[in-house]
PDB file of C-alpha atoms in Angstrom:
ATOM      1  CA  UNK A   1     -12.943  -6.551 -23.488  1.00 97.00           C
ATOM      2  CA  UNK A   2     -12.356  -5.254 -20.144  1.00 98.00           C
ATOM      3  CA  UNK A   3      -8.966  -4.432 -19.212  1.00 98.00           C
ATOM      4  CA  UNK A   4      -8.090  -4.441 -15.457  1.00 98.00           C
ATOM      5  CA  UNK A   5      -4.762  -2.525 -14.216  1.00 98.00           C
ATOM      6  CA  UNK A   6      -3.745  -4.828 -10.997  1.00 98.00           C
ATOM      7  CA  UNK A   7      -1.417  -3.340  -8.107  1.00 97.00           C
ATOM      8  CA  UNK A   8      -0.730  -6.736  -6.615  1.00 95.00           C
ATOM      9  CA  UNK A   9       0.758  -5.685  -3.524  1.00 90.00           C
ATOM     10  CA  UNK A  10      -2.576  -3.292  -2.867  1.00 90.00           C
ATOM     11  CA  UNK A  11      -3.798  -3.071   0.643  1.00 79.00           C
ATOM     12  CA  UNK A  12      -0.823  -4.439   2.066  1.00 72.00           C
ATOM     13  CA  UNK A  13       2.449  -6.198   1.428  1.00 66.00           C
ATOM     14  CA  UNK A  14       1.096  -9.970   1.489  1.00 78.00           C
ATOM     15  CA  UNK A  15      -1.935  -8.485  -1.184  1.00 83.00           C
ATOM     16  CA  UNK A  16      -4.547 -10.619   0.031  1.00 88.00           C
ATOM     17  CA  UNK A  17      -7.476  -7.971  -0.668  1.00 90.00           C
ATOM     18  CA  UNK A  18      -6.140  -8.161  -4.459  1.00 95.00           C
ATOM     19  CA  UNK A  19      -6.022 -11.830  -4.559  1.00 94.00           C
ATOM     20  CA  UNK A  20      -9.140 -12.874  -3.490  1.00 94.00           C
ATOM     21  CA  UNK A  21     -10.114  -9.863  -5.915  1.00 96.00           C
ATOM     22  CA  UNK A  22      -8.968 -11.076  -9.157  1.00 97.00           C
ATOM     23  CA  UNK A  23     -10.157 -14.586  -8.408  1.00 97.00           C
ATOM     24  CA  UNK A  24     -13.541 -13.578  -7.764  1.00 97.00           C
ATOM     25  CA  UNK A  25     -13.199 -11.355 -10.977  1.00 98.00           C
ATOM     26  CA  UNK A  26     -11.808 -14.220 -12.907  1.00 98.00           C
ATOM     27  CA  UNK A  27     -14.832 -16.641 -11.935  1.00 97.00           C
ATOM     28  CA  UNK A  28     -17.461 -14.790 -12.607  1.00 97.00           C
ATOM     29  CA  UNK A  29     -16.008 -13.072 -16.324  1.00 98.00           C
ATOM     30  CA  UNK A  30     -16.053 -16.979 -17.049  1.00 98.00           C
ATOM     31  CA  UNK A  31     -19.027 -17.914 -16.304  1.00 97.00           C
ATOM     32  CA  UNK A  32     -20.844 -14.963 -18.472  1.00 97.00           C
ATOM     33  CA  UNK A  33     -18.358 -15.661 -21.153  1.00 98.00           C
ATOM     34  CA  UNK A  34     -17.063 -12.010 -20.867  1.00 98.00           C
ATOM     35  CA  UNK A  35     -13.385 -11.313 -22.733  1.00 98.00           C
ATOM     36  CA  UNK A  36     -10.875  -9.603 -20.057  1.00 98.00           C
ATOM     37  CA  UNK A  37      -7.109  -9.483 -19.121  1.00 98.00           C
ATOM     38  CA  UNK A  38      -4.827  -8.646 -16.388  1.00 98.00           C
ATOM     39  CA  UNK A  39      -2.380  -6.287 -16.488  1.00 98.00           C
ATOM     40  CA  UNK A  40       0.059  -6.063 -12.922  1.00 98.00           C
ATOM     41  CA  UNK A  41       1.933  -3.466 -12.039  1.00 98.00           C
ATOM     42  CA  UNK A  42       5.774  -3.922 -11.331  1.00 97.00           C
ATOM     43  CA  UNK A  43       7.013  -1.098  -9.790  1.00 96.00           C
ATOM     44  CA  UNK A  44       5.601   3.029  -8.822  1.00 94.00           C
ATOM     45  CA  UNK A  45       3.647   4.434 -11.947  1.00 96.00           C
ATOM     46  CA  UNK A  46       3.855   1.809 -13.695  1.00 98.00           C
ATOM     47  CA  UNK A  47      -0.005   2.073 -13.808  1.00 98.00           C
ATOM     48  CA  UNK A  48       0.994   5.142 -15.387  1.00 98.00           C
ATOM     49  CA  UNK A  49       2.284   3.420 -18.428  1.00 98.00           C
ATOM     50  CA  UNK A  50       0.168   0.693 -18.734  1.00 98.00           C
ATOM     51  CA  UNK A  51      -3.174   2.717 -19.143  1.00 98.00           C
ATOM     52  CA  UNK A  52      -1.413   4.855 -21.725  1.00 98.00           C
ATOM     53  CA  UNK A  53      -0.200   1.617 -23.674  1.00 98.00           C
ATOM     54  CA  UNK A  54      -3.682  -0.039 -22.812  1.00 98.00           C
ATOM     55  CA  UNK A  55      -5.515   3.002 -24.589  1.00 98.00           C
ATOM     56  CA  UNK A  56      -2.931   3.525 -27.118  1.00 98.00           C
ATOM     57  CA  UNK A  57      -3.867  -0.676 -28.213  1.00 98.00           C
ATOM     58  CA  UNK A  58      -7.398   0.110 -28.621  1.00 98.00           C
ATOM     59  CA  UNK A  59      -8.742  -0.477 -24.973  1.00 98.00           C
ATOM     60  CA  UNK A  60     -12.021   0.581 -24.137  1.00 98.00           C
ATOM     61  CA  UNK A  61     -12.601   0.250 -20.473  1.00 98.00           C
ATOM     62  CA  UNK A  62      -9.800   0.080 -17.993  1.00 98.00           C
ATOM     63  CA  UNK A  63     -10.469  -1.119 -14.523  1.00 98.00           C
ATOM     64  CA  UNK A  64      -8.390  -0.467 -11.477  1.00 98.00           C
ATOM     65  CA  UNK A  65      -7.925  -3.443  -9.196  1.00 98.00           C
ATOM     66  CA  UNK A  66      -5.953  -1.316  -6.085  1.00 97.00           C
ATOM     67  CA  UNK A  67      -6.059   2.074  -3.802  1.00 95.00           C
ATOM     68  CA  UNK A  68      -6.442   5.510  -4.375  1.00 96.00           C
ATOM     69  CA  UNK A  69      -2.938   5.650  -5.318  1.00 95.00           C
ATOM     70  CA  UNK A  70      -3.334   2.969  -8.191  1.00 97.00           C
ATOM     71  CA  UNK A  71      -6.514   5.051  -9.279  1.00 98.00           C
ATOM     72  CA  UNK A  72      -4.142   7.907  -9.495  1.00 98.00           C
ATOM     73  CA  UNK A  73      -1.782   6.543 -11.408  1.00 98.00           C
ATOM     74  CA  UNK A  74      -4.230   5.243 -14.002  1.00 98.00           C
ATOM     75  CA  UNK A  75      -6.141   8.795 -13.684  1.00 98.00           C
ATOM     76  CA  UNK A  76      -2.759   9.859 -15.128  1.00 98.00           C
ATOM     77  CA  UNK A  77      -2.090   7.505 -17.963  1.00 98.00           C
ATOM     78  CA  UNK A  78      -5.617   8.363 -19.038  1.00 98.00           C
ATOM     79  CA  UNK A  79      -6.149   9.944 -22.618  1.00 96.00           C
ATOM     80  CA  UNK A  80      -9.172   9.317 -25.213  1.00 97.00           C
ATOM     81  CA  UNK A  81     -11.685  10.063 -22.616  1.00 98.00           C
ATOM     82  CA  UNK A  82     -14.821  10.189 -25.357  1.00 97.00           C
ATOM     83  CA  UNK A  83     -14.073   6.309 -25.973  1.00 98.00           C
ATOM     84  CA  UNK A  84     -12.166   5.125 -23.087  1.00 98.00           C
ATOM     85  CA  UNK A  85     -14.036   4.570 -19.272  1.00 98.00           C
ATOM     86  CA  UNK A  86     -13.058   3.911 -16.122  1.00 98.00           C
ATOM     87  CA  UNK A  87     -13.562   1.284 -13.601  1.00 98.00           C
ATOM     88  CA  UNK A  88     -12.469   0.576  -9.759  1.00 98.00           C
ATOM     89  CA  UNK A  89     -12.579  -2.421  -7.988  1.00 98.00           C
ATOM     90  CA  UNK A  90     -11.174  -1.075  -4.662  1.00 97.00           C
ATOM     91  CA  UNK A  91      -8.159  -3.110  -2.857  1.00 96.00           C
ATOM     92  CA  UNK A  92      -6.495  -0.668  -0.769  1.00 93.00           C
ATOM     93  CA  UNK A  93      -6.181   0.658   2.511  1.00 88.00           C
ATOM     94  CA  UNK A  94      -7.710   3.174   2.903  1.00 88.00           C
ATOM     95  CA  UNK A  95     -10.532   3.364  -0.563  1.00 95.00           C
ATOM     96  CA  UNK A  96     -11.410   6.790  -0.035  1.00 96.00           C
ATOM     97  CA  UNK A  97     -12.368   7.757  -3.682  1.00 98.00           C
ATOM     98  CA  UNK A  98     -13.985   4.979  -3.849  1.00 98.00           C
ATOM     99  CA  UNK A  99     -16.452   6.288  -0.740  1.00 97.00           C
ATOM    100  CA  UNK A 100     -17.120   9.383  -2.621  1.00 97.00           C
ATOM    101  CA  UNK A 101     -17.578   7.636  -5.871  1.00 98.00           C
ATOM    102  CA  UNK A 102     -20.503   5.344  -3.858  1.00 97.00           C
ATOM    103  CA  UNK A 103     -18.079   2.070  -5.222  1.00 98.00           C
ATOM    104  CA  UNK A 104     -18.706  -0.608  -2.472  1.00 97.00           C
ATOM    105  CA  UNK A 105     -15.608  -2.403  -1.191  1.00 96.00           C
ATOM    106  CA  UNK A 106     -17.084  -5.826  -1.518  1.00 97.00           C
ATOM    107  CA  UNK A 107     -15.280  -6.729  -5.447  1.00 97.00           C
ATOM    108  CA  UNK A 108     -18.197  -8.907  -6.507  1.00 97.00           C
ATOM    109  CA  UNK A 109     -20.833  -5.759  -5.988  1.00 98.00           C
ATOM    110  CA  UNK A 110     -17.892  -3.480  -7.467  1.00 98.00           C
ATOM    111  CA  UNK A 111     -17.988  -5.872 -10.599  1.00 98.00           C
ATOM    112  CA  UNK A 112     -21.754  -5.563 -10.945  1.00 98.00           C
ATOM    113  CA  UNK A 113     -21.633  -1.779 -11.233  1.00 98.00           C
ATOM    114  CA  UNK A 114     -19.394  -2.376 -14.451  1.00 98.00           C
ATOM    115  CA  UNK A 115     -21.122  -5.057 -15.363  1.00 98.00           C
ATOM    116  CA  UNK A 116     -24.627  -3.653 -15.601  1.00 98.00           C
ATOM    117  CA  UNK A 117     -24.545  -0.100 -15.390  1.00 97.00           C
ATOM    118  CA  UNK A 118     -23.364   2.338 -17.807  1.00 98.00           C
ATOM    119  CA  UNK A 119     -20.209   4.370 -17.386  1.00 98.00           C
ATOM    120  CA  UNK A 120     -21.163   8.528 -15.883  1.00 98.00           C
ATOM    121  CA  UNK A 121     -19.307  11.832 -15.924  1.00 98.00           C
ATOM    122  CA  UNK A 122     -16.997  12.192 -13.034  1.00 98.00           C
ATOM    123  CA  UNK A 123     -15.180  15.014 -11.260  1.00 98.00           C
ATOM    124  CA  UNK A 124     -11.001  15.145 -11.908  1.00 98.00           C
ATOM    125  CA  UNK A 125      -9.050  17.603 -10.644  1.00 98.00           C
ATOM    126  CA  UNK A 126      -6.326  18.872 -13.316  1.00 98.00           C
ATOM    127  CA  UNK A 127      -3.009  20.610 -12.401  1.00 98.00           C
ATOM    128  CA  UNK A 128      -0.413  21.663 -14.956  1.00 98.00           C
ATOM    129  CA  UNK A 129       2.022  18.646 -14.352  1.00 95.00           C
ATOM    130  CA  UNK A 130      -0.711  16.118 -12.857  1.00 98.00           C
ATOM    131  CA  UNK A 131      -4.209  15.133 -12.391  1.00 98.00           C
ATOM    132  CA  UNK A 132      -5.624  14.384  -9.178  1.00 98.00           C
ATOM    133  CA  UNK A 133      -9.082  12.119  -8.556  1.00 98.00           C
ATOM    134  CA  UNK A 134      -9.170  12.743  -4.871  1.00 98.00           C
ATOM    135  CA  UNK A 135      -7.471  15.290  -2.340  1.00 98.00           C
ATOM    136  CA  UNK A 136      -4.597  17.592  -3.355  1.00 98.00           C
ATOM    137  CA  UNK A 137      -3.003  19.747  -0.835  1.00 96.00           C
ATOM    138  CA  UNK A 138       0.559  20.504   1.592  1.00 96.00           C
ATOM    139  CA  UNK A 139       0.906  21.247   4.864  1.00 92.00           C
ATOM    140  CA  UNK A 140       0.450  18.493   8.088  1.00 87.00           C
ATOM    141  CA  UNK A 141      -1.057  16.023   5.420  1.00 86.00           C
ATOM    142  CA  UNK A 142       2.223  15.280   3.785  1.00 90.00           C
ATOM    143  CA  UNK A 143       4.072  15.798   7.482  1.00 88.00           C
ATOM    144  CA  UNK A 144       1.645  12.676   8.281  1.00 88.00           C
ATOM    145  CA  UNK A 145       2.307  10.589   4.915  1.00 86.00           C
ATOM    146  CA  UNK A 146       5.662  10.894   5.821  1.00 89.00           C
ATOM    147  CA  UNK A 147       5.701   9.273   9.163  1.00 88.00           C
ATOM    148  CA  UNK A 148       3.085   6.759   7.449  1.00 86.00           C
ATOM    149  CA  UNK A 149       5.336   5.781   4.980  1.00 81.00           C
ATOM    150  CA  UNK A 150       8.247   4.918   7.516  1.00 84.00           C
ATOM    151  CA  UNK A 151       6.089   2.540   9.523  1.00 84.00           C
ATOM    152  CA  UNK A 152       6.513  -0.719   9.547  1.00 79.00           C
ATOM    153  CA  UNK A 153       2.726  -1.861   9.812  1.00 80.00           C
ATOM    154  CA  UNK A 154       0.179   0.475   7.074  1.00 79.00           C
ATOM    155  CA  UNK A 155      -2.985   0.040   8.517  1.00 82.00           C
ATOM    156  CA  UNK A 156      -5.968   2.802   9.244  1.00 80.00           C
ATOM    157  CA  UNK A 157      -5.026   2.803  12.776  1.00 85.00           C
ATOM    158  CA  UNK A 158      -1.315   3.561  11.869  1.00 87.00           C
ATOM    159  CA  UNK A 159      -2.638   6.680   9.641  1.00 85.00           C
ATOM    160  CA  UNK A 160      -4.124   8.089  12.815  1.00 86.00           C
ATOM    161  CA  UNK A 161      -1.315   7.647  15.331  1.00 87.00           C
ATOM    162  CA  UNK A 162       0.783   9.522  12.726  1.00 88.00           C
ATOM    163  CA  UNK A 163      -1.927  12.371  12.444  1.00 85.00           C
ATOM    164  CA  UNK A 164      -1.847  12.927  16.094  1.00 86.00           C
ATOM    165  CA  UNK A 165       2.089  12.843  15.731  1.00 85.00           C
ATOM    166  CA  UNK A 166       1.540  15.454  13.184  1.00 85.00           C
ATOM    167  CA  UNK A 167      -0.558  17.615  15.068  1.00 80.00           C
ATOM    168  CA  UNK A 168       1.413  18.159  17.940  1.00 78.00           C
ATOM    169  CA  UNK A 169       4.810  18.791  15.937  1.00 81.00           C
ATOM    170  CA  UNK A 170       4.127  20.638  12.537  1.00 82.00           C
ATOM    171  CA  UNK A 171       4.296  24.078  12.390  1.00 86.00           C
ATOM    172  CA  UNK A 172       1.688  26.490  10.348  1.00 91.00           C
ATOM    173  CA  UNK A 173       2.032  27.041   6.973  1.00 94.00           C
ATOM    174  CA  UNK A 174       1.861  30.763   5.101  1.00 96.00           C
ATOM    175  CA  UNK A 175       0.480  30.877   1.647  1.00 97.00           C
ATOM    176  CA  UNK A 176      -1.744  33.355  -0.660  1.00 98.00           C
ATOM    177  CA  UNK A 177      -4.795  31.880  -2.701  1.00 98.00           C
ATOM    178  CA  UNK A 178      -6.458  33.161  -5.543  1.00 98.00           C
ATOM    179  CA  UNK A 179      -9.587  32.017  -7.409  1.00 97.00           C
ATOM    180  CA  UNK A 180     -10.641  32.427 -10.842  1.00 94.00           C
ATOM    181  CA  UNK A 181     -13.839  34.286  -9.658  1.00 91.00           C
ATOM    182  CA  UNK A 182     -11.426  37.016  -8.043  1.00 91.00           C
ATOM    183  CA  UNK A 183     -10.659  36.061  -4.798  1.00 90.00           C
ATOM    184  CA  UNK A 184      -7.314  36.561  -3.023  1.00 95.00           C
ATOM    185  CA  UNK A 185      -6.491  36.160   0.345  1.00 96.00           C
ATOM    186  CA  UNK A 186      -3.371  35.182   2.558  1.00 97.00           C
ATOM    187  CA  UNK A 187      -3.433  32.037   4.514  1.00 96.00           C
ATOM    188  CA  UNK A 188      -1.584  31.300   7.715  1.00 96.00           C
ATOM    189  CA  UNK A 189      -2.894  27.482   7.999  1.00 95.00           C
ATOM    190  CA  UNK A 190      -2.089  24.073   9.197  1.00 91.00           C
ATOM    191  CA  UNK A 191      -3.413  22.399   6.258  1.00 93.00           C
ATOM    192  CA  UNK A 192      -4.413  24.249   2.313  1.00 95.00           C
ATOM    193  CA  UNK A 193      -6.557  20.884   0.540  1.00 97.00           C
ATOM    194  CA  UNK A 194      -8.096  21.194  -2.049  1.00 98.00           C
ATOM    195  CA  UNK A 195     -11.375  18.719  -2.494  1.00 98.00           C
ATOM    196  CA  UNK A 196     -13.291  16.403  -5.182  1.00 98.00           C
ATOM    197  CA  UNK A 197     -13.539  13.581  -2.849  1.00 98.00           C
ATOM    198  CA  UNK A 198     -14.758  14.109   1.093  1.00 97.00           C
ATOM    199  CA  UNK A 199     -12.167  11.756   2.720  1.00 96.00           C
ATOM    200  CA  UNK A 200      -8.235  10.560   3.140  1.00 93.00           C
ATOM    201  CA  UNK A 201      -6.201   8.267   5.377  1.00 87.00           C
ATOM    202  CA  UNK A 202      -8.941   5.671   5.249  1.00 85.00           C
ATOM    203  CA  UNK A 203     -11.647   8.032   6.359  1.00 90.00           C
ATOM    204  CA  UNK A 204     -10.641  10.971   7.805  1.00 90.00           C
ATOM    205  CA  UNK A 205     -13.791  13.351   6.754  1.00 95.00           C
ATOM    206  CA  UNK A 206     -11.999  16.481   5.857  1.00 95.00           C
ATOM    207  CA  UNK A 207     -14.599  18.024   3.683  1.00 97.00           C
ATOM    208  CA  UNK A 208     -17.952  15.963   4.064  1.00 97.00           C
ATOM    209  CA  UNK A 209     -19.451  18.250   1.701  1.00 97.00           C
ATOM    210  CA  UNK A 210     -17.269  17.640  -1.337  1.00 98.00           C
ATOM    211  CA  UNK A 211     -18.639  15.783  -4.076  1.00 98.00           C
ATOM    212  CA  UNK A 212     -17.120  14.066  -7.352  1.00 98.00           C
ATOM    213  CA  UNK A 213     -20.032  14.944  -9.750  1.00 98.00           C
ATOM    214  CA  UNK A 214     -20.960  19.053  -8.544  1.00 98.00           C
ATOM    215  CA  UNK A 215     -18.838  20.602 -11.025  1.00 98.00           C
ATOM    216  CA  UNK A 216     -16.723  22.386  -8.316  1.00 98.00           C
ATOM    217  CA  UNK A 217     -13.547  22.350  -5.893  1.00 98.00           C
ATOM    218  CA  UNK A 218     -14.153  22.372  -2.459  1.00 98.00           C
ATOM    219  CA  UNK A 219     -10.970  24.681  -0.641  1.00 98.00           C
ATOM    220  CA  UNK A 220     -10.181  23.771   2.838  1.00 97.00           C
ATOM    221  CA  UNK A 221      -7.646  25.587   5.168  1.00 97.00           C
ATOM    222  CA  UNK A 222      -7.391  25.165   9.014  1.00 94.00           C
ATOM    223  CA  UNK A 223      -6.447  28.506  10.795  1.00 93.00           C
ATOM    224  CA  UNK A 224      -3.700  28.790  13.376  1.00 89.00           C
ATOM    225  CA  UNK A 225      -5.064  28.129  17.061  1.00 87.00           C
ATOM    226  CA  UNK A 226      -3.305  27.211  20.533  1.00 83.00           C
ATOM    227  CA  UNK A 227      -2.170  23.565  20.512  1.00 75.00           C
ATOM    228  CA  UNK A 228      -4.291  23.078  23.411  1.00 77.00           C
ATOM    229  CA  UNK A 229      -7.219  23.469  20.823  1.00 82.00           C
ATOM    230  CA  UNK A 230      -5.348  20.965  18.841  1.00 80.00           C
ATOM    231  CA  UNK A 231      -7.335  17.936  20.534  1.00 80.00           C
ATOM    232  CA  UNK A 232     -10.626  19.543  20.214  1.00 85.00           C
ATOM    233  CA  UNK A 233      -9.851  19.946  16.681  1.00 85.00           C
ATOM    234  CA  UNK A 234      -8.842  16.187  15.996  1.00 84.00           C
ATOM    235  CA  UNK A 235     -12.246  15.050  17.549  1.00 85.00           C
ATOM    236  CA  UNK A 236     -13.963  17.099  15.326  1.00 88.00           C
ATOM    237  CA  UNK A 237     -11.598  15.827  12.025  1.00 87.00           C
ATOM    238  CA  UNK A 238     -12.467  12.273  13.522  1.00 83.00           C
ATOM    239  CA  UNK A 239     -16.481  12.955  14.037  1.00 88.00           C
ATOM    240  CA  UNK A 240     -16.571  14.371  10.568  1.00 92.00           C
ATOM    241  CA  UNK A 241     -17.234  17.887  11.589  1.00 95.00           C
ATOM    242  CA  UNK A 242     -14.186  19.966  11.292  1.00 94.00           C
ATOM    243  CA  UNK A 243     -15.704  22.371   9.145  1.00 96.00           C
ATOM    244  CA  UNK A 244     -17.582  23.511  12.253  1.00 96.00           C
ATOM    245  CA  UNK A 245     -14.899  24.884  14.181  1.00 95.00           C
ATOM    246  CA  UNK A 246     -14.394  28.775  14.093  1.00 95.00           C
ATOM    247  CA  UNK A 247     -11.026  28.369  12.466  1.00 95.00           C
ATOM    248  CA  UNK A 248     -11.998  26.282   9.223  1.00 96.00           C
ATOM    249  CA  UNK A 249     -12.194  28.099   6.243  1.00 97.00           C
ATOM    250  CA  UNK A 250     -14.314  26.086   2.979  1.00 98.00           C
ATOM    251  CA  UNK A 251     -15.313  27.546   0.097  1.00 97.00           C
ATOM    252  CA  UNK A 252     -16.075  26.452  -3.497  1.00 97.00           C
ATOM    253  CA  UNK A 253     -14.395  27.290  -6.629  1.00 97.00           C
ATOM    254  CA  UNK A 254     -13.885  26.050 -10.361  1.00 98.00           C
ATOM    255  CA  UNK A 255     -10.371  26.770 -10.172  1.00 98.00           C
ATOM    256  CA  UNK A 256      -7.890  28.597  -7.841  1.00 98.00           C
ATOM    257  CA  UNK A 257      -4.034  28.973  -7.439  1.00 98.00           C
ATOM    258  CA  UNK A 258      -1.844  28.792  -4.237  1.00 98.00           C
ATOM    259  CA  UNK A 259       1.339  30.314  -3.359  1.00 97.00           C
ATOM    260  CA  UNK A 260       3.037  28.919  -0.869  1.00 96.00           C
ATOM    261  CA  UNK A 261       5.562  31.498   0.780  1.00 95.00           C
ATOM    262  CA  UNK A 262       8.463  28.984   1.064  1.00 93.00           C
ATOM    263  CA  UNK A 263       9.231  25.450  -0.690  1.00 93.00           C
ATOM    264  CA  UNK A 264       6.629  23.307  -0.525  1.00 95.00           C
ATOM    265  CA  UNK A 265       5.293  19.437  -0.726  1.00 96.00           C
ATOM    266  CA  UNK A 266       2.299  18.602  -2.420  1.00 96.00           C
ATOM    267  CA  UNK A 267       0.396  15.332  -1.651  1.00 96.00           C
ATOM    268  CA  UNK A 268      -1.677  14.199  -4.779  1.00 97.00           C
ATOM    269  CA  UNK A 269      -4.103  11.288  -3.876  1.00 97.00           C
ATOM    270  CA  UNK A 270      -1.414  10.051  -1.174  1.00 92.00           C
ATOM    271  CA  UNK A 271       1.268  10.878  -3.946  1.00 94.00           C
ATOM    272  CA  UNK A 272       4.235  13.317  -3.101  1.00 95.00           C
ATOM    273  CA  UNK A 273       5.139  15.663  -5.402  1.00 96.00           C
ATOM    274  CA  UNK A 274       7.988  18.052  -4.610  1.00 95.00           C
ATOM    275  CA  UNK A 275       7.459  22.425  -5.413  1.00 92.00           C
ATOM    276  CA  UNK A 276       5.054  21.859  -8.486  1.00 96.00           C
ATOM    277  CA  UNK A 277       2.963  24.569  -9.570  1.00 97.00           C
ATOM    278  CA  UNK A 278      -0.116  24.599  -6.714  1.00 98.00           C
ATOM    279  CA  UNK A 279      -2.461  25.296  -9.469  1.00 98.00           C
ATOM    280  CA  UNK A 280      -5.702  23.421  -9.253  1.00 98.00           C
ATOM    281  CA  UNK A 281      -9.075  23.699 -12.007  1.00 98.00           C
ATOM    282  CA  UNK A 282     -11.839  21.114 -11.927  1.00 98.00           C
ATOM    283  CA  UNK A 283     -12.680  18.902 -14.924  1.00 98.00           C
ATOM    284  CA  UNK A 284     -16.392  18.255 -15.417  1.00 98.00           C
ATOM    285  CA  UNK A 285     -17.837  16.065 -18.240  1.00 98.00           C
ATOM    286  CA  UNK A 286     -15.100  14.102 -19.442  1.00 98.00           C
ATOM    287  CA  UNK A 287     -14.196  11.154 -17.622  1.00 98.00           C
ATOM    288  CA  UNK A 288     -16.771   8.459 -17.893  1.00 98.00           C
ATOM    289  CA  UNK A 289     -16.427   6.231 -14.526  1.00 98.00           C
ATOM    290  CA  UNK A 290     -18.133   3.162 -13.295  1.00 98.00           C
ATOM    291  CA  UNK A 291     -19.932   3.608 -10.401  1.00 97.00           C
TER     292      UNK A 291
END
């Protein structure tokens, strides 16, 4: 029985994407015979509580028919990982995990990977009050999801105009980091992220070398330069090669802790999340996932 956790209004308001998703799901399970339900999502986290109850019922494979942000949600119902695996048929805007993950958009190819391959270990990111699948960090990123979340149209061009926004208005950020392999260092930085995935906002490269199945968190930090860098800087975010300018700082680690000097906001997978603790460890060899 496959199980598939819908977020109907996915990729947009009028949910199109999702639509022609689950028909194309629903005509093909048929014609191989193959047992499945839906299971849509009402309101924010709800895909929180129905992977729990899913699991809880005796589900074996849950599939996510949505974003990043459904993913998350599910990511966070998630429990029984030795029996229970997960699958994404990708619907949103932006489908950055699902980049990383080497998921194609297309749903009918996205269906074949569950259909004929079997389920492999996967990268999670696990912090004491939430897991993350993607990108967790604070600084311009949530400045950004803010304005994003006030426009009227979401689209990938939308994302952008509000980074530039961003850039040109949001001040640096101090904080102290500390690994679990001893190092400690204070940050004055537009941006702290911490990486399992190499994208966000629809494919804004801001770690290309981050990977969801090496075992390890990529760090990212931006140090503070004149604004009239700033542009210079955004071309590089855009081209994929940020980590080449003089003030990027990326390093690996299996776990590390950041202290903010002054209340914070911390994006999860496009998720806000309001002064938790900034304490990230990476989770190897656990979750199964389709791809």
């Amino acid at each position: 029985m496959l199980d598939f956790i819908v977020n109907p209004l996915a990729g947009g308001k009028n949910g199109k994407k999702t639509k022609l998703a689950v028909s194309l799901i629903t005509e093909k399970l048929e014609k191989l015979n193959i047992d499945f339900n839906f299971h849509y999502t009402e309101y924010p986290k709800h895909a929180v509580t129905l992977a729990a109850e899913l699991i809880k019922a005796g589900a074996t494979d849950i599939i996510v028919v949505g974003g990043d942000g459904t993913l998350h949600e599910v990511l966070n119902g998630f429990s029984d990982f030795d029996r229970v695996s997960l699958g994404l048929i990708p619907c949103g805007t932006g489908n950055d995990f699902a980049s990383a993950a080497g998921i194609p958009e297309d749903p009918e190819k996205a269906l074949d990977i569950i259909l004929t391959r079997k389920p492999q270990f996967t990268d999670f990111m696990q912090m004491p009050s939430v897991r993350g699948m993607n990108i967790i960090g604070m600084g311009i990123d949530v400045d950004v999801l803010r304005r994003y979340e006030k426009a009227k149209r979401k689209t990938k061009l939308t994302y952008t105009l509000c980074l530039i926004k961003s850039l040109f208005k949001f001040d640096y950020i101090d904080f102290e980091v500390e690994t679990s392999d001893g190092k400690n260092e204070n940050y004055r930085s537009i941006i702290a992220a911490v990486a399992n995935g190499h994208r966000y906002g629809g494919g804004i490269e801001i770690c290309p070398p981050a990977k969801p199945t090496d075992g390890k968190l990529d760090f990212v930090a931006m140090r503070e330069m004149k604004k009239l860098k700033l542009i210079g800087a955004f071309m590089k975010l855009k081209k994929g090669k940020v980590l080449t300018l003089p003030q990027a700082v990326h390093f690996n680690a299996t776990e590390l802790k950041i202290t903010p000097k002054s209340d914070y906001t911390v994006n999860v997978d496009g998720q806000l999340y309001e002064n938790i603790p900034f304490e990230v460890k990476i989770v190897s060899n656990v979750l199964r996932m389709y791809r």
